[in-house]
mmCIF file of C-alpha atoms in Angstrom:
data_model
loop_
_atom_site.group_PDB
_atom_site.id
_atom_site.type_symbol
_atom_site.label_atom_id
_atom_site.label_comp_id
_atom_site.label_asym_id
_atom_site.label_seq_id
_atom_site.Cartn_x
_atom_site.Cartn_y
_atom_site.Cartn_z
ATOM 1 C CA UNK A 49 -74.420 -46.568 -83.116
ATOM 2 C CA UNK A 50 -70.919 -45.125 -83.192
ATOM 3 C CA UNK A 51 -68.151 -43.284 -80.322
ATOM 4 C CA UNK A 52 -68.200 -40.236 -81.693
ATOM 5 C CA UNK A 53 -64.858 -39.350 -79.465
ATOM 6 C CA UNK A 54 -65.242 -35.645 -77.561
ATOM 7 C CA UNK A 55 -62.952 -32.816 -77.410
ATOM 8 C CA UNK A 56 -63.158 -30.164 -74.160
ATOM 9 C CA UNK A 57 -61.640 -26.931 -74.338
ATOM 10 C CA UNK A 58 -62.563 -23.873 -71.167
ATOM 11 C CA UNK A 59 -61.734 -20.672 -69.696
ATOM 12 C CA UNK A 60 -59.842 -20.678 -66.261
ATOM 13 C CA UNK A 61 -59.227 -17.308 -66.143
ATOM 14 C CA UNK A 62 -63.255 -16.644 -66.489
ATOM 15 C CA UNK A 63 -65.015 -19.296 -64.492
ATOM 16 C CA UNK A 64 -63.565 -21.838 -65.838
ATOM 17 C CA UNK A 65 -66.145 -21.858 -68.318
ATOM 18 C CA UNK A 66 -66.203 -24.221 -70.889
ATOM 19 C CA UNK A 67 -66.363 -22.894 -74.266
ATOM 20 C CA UNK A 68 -66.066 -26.191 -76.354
ATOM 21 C CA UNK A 69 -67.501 -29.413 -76.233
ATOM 22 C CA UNK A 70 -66.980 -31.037 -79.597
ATOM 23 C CA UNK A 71 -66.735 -34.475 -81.532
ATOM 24 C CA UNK A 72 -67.801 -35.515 -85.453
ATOM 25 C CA UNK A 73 -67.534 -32.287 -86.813
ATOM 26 C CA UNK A 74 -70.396 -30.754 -84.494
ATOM 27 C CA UNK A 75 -70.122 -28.217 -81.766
ATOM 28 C CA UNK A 76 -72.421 -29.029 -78.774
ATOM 29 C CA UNK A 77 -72.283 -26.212 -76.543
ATOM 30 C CA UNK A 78 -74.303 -23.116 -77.826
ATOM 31 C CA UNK A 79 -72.746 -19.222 -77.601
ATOM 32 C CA UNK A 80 -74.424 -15.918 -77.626
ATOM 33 C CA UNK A 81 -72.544 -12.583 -77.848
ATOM 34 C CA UNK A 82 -72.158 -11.273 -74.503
ATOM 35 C CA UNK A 83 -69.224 -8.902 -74.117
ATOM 36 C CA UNK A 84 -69.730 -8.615 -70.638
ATOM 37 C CA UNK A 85 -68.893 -12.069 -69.714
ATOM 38 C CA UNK A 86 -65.116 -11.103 -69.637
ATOM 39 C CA UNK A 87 -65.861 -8.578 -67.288
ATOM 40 C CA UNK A 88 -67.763 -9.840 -64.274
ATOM 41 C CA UNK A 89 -66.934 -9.877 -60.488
ATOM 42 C CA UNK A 90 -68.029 -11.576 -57.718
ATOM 43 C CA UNK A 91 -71.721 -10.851 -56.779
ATOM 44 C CA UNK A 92 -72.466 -9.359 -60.308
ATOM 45 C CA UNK A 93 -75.895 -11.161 -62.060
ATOM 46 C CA UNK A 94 -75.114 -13.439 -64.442
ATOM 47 C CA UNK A 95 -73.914 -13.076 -68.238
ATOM 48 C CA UNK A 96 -75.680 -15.732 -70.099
ATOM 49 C CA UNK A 97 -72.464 -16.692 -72.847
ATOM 50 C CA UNK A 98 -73.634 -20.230 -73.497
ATOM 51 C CA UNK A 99 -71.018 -22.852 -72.763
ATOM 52 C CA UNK A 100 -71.135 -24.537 -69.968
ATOM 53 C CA UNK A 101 -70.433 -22.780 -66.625
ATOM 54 C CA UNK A 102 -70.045 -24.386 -63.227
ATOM 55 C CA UNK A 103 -72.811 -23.212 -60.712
ATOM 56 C CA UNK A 104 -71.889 -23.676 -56.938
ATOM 57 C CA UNK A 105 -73.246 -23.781 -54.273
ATOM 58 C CA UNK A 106 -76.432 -22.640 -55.832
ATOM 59 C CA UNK A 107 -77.996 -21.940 -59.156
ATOM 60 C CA UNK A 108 -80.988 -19.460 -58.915
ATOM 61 C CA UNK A 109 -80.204 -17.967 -55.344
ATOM 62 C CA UNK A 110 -77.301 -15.865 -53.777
ATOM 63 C CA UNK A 111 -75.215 -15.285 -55.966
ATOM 64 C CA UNK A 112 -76.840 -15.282 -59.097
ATOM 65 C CA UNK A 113 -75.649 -18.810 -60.639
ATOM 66 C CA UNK A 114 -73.152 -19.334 -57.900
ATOM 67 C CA UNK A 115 -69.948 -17.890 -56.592
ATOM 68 C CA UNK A 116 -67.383 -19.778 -59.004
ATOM 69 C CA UNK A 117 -68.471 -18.467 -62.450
ATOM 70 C CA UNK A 118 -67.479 -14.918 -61.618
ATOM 71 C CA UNK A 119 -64.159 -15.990 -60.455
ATOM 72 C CA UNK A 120 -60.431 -16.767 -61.971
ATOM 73 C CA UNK A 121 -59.579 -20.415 -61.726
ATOM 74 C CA UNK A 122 -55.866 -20.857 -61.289
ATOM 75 C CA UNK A 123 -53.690 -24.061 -62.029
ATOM 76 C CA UNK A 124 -53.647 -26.672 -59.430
ATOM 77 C CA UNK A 125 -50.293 -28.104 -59.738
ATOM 78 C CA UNK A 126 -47.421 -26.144 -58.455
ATOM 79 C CA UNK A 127 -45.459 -26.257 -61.634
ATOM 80 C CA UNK A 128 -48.717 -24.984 -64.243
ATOM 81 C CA UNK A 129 -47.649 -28.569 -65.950
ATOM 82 C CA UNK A 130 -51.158 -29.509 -65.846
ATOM 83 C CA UNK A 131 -53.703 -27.367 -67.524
ATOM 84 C CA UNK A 132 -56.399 -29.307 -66.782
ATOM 85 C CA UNK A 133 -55.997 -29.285 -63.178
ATOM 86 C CA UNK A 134 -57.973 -25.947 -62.359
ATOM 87 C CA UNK A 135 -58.919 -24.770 -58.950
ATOM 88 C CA UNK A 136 -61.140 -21.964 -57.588
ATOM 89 C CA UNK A 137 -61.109 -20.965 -53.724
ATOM 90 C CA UNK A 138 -64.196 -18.527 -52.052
ATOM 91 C CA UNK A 139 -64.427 -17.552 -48.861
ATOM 92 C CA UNK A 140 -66.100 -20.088 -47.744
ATOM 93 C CA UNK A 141 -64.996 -23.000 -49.930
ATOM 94 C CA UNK A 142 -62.681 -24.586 -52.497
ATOM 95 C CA UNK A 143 -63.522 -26.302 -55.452
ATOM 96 C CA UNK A 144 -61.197 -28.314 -57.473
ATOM 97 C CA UNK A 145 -61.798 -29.819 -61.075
ATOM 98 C CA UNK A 146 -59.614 -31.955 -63.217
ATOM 99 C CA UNK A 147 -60.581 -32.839 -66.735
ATOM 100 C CA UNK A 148 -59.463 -35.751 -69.504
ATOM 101 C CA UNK A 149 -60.000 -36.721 -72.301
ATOM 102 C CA UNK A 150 -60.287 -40.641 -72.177
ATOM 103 C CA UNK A 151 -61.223 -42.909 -74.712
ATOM 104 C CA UNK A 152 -63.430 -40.543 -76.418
ATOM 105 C CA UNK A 153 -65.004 -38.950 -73.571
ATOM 106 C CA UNK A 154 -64.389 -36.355 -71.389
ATOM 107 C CA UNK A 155 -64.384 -36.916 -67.725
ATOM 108 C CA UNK A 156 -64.575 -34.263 -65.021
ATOM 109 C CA UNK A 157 -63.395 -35.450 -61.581
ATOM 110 C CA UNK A 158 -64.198 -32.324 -58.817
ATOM 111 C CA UNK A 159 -63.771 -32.282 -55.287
ATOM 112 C CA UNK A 160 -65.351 -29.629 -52.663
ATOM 113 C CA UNK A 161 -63.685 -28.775 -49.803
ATOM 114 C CA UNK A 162 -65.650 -26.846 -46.845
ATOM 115 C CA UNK A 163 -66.326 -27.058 -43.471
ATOM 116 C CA UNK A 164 -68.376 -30.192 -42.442
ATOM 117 C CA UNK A 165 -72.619 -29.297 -42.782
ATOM 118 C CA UNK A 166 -71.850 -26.579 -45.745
ATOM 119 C CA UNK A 167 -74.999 -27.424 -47.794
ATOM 120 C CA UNK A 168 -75.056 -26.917 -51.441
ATOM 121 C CA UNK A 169 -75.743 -27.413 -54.835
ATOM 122 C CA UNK A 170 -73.909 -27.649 -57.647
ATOM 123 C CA UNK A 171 -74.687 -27.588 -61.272
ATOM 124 C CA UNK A 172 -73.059 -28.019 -64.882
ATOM 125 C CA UNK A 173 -75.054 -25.725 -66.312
ATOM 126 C CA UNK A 174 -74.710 -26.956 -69.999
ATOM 127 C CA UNK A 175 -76.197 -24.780 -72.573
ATOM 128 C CA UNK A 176 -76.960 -26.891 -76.033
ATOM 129 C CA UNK A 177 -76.730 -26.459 -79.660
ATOM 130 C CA UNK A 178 -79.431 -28.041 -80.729
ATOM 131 C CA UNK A 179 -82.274 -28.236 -83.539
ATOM 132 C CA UNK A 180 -86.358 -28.034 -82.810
ATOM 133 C CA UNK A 181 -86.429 -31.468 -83.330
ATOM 134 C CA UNK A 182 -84.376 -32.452 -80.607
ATOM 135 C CA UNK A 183 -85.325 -34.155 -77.313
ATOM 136 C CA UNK A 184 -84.393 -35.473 -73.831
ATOM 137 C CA UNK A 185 -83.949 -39.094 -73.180
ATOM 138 C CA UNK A 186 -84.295 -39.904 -69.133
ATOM 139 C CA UNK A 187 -86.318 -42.394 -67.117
ATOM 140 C CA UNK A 188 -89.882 -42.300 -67.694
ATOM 141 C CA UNK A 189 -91.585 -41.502 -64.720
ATOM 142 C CA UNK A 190 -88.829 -39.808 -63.095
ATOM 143 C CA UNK A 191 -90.366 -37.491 -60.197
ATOM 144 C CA UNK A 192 -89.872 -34.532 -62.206
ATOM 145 C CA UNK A 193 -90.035 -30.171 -60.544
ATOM 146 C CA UNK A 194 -91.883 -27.617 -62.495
ATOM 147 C CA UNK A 195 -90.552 -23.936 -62.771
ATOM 148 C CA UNK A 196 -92.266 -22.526 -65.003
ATOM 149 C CA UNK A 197 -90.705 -19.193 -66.403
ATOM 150 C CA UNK A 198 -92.863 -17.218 -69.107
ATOM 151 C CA UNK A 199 -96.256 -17.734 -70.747
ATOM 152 C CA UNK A 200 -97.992 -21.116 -70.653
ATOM 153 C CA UNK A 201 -97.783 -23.507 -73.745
ATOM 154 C CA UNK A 202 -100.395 -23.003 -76.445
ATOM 155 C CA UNK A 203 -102.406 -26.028 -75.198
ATOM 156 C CA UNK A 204 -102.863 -25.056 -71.771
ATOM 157 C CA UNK A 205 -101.483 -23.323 -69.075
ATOM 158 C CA UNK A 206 -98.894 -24.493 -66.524
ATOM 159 C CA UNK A 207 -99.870 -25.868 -63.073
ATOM 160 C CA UNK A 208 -99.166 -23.177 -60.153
ATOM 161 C CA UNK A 209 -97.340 -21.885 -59.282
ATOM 162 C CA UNK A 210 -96.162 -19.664 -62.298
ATOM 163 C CA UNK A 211 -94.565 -17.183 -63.569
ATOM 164 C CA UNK A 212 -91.600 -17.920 -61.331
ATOM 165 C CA UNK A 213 -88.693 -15.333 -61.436
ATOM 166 C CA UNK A 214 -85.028 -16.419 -61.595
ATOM 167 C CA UNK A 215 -83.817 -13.896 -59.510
ATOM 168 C CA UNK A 216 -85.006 -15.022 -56.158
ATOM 169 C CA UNK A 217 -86.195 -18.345 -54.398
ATOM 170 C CA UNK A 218 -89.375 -19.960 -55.079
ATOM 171 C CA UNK A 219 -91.514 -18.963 -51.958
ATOM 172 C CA UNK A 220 -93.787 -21.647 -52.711
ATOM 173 C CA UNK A 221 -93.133 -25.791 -53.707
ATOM 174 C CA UNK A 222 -93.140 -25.675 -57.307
ATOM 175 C CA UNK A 223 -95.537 -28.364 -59.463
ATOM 176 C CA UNK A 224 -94.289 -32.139 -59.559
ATOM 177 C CA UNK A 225 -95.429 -34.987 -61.816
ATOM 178 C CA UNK A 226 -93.645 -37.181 -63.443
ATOM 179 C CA UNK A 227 -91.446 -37.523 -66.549
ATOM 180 C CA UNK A 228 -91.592 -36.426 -69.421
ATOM 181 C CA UNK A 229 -94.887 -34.395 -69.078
ATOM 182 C CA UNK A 230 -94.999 -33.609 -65.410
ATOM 183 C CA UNK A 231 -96.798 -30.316 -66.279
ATOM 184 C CA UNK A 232 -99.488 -32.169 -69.203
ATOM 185 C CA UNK A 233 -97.195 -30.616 -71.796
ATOM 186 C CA UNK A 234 -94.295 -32.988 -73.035
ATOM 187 C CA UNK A 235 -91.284 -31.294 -71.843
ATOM 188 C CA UNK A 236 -88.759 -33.718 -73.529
ATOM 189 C CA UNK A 237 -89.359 -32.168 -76.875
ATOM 190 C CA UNK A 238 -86.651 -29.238 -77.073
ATOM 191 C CA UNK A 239 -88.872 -27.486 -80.068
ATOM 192 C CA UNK A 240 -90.297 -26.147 -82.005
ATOM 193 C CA UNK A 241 -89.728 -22.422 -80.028
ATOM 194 C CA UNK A 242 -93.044 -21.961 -78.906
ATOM 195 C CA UNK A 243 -92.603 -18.948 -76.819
ATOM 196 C CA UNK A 244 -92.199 -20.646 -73.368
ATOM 197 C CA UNK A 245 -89.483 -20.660 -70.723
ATOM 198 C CA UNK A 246 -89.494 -23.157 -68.012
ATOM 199 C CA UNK A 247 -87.119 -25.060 -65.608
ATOM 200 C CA UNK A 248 -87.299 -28.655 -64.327
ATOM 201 C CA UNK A 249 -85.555 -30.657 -62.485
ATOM 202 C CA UNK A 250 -85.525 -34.656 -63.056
ATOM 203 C CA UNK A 251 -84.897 -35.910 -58.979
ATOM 204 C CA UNK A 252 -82.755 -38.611 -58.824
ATOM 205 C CA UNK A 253 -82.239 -38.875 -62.423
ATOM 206 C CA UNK A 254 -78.320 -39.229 -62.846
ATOM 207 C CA UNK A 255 -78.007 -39.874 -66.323
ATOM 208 C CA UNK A 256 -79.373 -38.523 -69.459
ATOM 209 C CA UNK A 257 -79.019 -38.445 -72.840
ATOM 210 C CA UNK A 258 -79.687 -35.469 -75.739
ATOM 211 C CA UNK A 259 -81.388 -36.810 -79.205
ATOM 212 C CA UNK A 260 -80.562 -34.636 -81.922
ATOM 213 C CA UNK A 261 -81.636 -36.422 -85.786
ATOM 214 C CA UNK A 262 -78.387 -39.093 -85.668
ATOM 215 C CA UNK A 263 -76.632 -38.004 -82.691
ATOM 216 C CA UNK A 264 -76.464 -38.416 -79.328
ATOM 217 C CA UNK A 265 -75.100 -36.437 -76.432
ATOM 218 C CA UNK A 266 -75.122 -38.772 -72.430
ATOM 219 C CA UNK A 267 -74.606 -37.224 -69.177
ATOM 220 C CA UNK A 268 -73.614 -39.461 -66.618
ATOM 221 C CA UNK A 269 -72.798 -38.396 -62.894
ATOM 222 C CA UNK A 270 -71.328 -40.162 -59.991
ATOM 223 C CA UNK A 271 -71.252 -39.367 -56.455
ATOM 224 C CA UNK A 272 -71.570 -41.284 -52.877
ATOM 225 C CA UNK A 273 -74.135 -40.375 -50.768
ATOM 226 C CA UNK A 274 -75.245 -37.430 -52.158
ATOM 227 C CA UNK A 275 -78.245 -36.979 -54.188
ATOM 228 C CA UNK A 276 -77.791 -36.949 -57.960
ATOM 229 C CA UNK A 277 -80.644 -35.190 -60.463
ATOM 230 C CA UNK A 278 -80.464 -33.695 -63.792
ATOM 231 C CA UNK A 279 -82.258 -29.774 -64.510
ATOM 232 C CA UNK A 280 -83.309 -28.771 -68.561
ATOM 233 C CA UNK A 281 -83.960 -25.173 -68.920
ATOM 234 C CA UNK A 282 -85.827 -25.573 -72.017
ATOM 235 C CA UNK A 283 -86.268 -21.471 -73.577
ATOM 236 C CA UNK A 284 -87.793 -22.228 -76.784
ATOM 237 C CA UNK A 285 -88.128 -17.807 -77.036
ATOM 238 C CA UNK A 286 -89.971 -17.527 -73.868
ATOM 239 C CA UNK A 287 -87.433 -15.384 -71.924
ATOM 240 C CA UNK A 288 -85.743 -12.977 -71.180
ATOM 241 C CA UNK A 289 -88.704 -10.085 -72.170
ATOM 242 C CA UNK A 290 -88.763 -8.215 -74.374
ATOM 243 C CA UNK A 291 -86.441 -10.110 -76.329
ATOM 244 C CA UNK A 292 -86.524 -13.592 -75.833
ATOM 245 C CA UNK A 293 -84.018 -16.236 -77.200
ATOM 246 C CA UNK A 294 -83.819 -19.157 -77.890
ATOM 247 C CA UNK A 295 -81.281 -21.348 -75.298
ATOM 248 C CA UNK A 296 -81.182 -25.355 -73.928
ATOM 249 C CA UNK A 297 -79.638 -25.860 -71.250
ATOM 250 C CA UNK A 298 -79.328 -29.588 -69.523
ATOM 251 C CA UNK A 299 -77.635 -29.288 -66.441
ATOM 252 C CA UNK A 300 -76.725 -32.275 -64.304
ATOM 253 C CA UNK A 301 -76.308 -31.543 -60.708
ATOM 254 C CA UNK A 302 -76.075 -32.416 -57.183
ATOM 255 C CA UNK A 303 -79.132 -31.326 -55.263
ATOM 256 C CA UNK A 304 -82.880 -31.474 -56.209
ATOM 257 C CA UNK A 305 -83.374 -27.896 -55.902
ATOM 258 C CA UNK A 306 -82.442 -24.467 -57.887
ATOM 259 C CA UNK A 307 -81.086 -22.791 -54.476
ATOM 260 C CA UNK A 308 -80.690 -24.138 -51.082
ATOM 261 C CA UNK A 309 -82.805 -21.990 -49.748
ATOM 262 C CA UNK A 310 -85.518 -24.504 -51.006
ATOM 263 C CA UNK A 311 -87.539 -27.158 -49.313
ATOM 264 C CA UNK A 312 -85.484 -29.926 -51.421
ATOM 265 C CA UNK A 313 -82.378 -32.181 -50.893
ATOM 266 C CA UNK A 314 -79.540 -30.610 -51.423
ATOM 267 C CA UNK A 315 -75.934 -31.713 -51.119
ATOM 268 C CA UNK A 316 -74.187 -31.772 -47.838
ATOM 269 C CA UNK A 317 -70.273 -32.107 -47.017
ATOM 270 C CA UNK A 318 -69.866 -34.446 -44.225
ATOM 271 C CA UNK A 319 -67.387 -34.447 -41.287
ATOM 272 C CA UNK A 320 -64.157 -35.302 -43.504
ATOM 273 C CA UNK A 321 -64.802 -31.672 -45.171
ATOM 274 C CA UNK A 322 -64.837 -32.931 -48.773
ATOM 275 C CA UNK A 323 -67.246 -34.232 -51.344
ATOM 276 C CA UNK A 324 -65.897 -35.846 -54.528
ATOM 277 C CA UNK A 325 -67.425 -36.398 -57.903
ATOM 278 C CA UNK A 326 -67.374 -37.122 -61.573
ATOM 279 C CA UNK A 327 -69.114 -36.061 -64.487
ATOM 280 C CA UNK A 328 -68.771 -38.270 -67.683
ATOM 281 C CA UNK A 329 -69.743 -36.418 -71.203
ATOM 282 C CA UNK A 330 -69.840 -39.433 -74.302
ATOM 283 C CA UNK A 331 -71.440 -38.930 -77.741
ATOM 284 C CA UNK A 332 -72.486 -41.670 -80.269
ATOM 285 C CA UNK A 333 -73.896 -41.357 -83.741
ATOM 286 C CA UNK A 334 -76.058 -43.250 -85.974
ATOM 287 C CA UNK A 335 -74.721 -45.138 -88.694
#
C-alpha cells in the first residue's frame, strides 16, 4: 500500500460543511442536488447535500441533525488570516474546529465549550462515494446498534424493533449483536442496493477504515474520557419513500447513541466547560 495524500475543502458560511475530501484523482465525499441546502435556518429539517456535515449535540433528535449545520461558521482568528480556523456559537454552546492538511492527511482538531454536565453527541456525518462492491473494515465483534430504516433484506427480516423513523427518538432499545452482522445480514458490505435503509452504530469502535477495489479511506478519532464509536448509514435505495437513493454515510462520533434522548452513553463536558478532540482522515492505495 501507498499515502495517497488528502485534500479538504468546506463551507463556513453553510455549516461548515465539507464539500471535498479528495486524494489520487478520486473524490470521496458523495453530492446530491439539493438547492435548498443554501437556504436553511436554525430548526429547519435537514437537506441531505452529501459532504460531510458536522452534527452536534445530536444526530436524529432536536434539531434535526444538530444545531451547527444550519448555522454560519465565522473565522476564529481576529485578523480572518486563518481560514481554517472556523467557529460556530448557539445558544447554548460553542464549537470550534481547526483543520490541516499534514503529511497527507487531514486532521480536524475541535473543541466544545458549554456549561459543565451539557450532554451530547456529536457526529461527522460523512456521506461516501462509493461502488457496490465496497465495504467497512472495523473490529470484528464490535458490540454493534441496529436501526433499521426501510424494508428488511431479501434473506430475512430485521430483528425488532423496525421500521424506525429518523425524525424522532427510538422509544424502544434498538437490536444489538455484534460486528459485522449484528442483525444476521452482513452489514459491512456497502452493496449491491438492495432496497434497504438502516443505521448502526459500532460502540466503542474509534477507528475504521472504507474498502473500495484498491483504495482505502481510515477514520481515526481521539478523545479523553469520552466515549468514542463509529455510525454507517448504509441506504443501498431503501429510503427516503417514494424515491429512494442511494447514500453511505460513515460517521465517526462521540456518543453511542443517535440522540441523547437515548438510553446510551453519550458525551458529557466536565467541570472545566470544554471537551477537545481530533479527527484524523488518511487514504492509501494498492499498488
Amino acid at each position: 500500500m501507498v499515502t495517497v495524500p488528502l485534500t479538504a475543502r468546506w463551507d463556513a458560511g453553510h455549516g461548515g460543511r465539507w464539500t471535498s475530501l479528495s486524494g489520487g484523482g478520486r473524490e470521496w465525499l458523495w453530492h446530491r442536488p439539493a438547492p435548498g441546502r443554501h437556504t436553511v435556518r436554525p430548526g429547519d429539517p435537514f437537506v441531505d447535500a452529501g459532504g460531510l456535515e458536522e452534527c452536534l449535540p445530536t444526530v436524529r433528535g432536536r434539531p434535526d441533525h444538530g444545531a451547527v449545520w444550519s448555522r454560519p461558521w465565522r473565522p476564529d482568528t481576529p485578523d480572518h488570516g486563518d481560514p481554517a480556523a472556523l467557529v460556530v456559537e448557539t445558544p447554548g454552546f460553542v464549537l470550534r474546529r481547526h483543520i490541516e492538511h499534514r503529511a497527507g492527511a487531514v486532521v480536524a482538531d475541535y473543541r466544545l465549550s458549554a456549561p459543565a454536565g451539557f450532554r451530547f453527541v456529536w457526529a461527522a456525518h460523512a456521506l461516501l462515494d462509493l461502488s457496490p462492491a465496497a465495504r467497512l473494515d472495523a473490529p470484528a465483534g464490535t458490540r454493534t446498534r441496529v436501526y433499521p430504516d426501510a424494508d428488511p433484506p431479501a434473506d430475512g427480516p430485521w430483528p425488532a424493533p423496525a421500521g424506525i423513523p429518523l425524525d424522532r427518538p427510538d422509544p424502544d432499545p434498538p437490536a444489538e449483536g455484534p460486528w459485522p452482522a449484528p442483525a444476521g445480514t452482513p452489514l459491512d458490505r456497502l452493496g449491491p442496493d438492495d432496497g434497504t435503509a438502516v443505521g448502526a452504530i459500532l460502540v466503542g469502535c474509534a477507528r475504521s477504515t472504507v474498502v473500495d477495489g484498491a483504495d482505502r479511506l481510515t477514520f481515526a478519532l481521539e478523545c479523553d474520557g469520552q466515549p468514542l464509536s463509529t455510525a454507517l448509514w448504509r441506504n443501498l435505495r431503501g429510503w427516503p419513500a417514494p424515491e429512494p437513493y442511494r447514500s453511505i454515510g460513515v460517521e465517526p462520533m462521540l456518543g453511542a447513541a443517535f440522540d441523547v434522548a437515548e438510553d446510551a452513553p453519550v458525551a458529557v463536558v466536565p467541570a472545566g466547560g470544554a471537551v477537545a478532540w481530533r479527527l484524523t482522515l488518511t487514504a492509501e492505495r494498492a499498488r
